[in-house]
XYZ file of C-alpha atoms in Angstrom:
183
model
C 0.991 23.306 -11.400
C -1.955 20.974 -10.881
C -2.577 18.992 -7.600
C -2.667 15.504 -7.558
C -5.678 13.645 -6.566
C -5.753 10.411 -5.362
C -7.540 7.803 -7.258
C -8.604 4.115 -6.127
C -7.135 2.546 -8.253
C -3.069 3.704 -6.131
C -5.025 1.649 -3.459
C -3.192 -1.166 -2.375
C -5.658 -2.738 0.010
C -3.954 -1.593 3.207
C -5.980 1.106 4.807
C -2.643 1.857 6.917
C -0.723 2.306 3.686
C -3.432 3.948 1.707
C -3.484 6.733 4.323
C 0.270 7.574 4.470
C 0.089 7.771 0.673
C -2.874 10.091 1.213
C -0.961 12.426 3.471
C 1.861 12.592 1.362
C 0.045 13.387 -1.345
C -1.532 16.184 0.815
C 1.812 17.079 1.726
C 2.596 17.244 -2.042
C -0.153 19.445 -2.713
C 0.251 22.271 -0.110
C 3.542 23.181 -2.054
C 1.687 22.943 -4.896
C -0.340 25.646 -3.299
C 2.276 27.742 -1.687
C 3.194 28.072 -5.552
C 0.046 30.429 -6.765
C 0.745 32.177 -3.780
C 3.830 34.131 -2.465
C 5.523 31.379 -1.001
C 7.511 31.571 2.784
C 10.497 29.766 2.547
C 9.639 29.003 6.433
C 6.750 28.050 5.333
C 8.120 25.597 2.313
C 10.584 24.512 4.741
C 7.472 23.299 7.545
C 5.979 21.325 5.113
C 9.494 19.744 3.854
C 10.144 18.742 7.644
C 6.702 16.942 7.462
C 7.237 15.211 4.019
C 10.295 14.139 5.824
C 9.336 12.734 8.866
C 6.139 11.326 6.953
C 7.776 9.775 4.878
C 10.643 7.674 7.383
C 7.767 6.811 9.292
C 5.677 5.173 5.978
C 9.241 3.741 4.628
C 9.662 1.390 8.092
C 5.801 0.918 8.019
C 5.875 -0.378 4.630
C 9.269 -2.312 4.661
C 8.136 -4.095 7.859
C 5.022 -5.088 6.069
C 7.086 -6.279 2.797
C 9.250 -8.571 5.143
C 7.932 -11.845 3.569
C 8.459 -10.555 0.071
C 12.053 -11.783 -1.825
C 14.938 -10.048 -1.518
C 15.315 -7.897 -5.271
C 11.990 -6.634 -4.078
C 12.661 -5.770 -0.641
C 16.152 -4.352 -1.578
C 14.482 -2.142 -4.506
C 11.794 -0.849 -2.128
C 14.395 0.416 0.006
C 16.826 1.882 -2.665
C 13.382 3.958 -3.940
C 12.405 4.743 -0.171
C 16.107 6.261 0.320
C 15.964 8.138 -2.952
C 12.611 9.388 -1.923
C 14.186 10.997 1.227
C 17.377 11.959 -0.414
C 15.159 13.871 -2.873
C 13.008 15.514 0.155
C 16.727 16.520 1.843
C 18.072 18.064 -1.297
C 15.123 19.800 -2.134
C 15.958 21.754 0.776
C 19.349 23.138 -0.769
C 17.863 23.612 -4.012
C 15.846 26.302 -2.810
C 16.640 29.605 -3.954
C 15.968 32.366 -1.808
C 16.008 34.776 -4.931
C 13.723 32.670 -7.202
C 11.780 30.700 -4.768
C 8.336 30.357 -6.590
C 10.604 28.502 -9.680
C 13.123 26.448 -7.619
C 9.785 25.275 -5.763
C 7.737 24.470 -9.084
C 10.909 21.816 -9.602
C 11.402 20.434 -6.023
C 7.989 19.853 -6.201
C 7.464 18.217 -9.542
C 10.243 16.066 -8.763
C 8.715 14.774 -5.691
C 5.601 14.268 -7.419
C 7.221 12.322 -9.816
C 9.560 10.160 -7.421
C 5.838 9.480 -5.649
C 4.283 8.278 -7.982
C 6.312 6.244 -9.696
C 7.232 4.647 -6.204
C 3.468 3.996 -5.690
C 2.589 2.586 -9.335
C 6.138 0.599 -9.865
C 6.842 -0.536 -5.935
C 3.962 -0.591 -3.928
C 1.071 -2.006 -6.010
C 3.508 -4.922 -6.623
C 3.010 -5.288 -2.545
C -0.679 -5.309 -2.468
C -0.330 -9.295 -3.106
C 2.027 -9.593 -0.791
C -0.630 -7.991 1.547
C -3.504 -9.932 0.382
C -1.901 -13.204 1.129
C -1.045 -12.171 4.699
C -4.464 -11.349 5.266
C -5.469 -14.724 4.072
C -3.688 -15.937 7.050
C -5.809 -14.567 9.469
C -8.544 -15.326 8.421
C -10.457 -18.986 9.059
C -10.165 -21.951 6.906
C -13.380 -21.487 5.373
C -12.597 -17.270 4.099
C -9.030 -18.878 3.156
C -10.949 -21.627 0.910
C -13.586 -18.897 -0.472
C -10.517 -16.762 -1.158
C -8.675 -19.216 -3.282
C -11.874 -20.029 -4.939
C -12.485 -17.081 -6.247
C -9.780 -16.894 -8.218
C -10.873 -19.845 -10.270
C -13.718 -19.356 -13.056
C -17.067 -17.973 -11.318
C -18.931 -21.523 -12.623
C -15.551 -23.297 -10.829
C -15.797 -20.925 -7.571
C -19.816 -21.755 -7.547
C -19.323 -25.478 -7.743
C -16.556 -25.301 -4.710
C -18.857 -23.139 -2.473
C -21.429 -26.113 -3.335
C -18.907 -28.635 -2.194
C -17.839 -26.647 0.524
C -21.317 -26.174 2.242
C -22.113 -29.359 1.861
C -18.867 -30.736 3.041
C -19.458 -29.846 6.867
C -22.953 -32.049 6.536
C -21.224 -35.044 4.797
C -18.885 -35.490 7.670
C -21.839 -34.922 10.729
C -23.806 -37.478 8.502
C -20.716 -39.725 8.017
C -20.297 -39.437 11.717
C -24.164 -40.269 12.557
C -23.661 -43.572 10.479
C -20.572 -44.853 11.874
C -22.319 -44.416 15.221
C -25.325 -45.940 14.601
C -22.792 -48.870 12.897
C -21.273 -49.325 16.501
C -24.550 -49.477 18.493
C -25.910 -52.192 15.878
């Protein structure tokens, strides 16, 4: 079975998120590896108990971080997060001690699969969700320059124009009125 490698393009612009999906995919790919060799069910089982606890932990990390989104999203994000660790639990009993290497070539694939998906269908759907709460933290000028950029790059030039010279409008509006009130 071939490991999985993690392109940029599963990157959803949280480097919190990102990483969990990194380490999963790690996890992934160590039973990938315990496949070519002779694998330990203790062994199989370890990594299982991580993918487990890795998992709950990145499930509340990312529905926490979803909580602005609507509800058909938020509710499907949590029915896939819950199959995810029903998946990890059963792979557990689908384990065969007397054909180990096989029943491990189709736990694995189908937690491949169940990642995945979950991370093309679910969570780059969230990176906009992300990308507008970062907007809000940012000052009113990033906001602006963010906005901007989403219009045509001749638009976005002419804002940045209007933007920059916005600040020394109002100072020279400001100048004038003064000089209005002392004459």
């Amino acid at each position: 079975m071939k490991k999985i490698h993690w392109d940029e393009g599963l990157s959803i612009g949280d480097p919190g998120l990102d990483g969990e999906h990194r380490q999963l995919i790690s996890l992934l790919n160590r039973l990938i590896d315990l496949i070519d060799e002779a694998p330990d069910a203790e062994q199989v089982h370890r990594i299982l108990d991580e993918l487990e606890q890795l998992a709950t932990a990145h499930s509340r990390h990312e529905e926490m971080l979803s909580a602005t989104a609507g509800e058909d999203f938020k509710e499907e994000q949590r029915r896939e997060h819950s199959d995810f660790l029903s998946a990890i639990i059963e792979a557990r009993s689908q384990l065969r001690s007397d054909d180990l290497g096989g029943s491990l070539i189709d736990v694995t694939e189908s937690l491949v699969k169940l990642l995945i998906n979950h991370i093309i269908d679910q969570d780059l759907d969230l990176a906009p969700l992300l990308a507008e709460r970062e907007v809000k933290n940012h000052s009113l000028a990033e906001f602006l320059v963010l906005k901007f950029q989403k219009l045509s790059f001749v638009r976005g030039l002419e804002m940045l124009v209007v933007i920059s010279l916005l600040p020394m409008l109002i100072f020279a509006g400001m100048i004038m009125y003064q000089s209005w009130q002392e004459a």
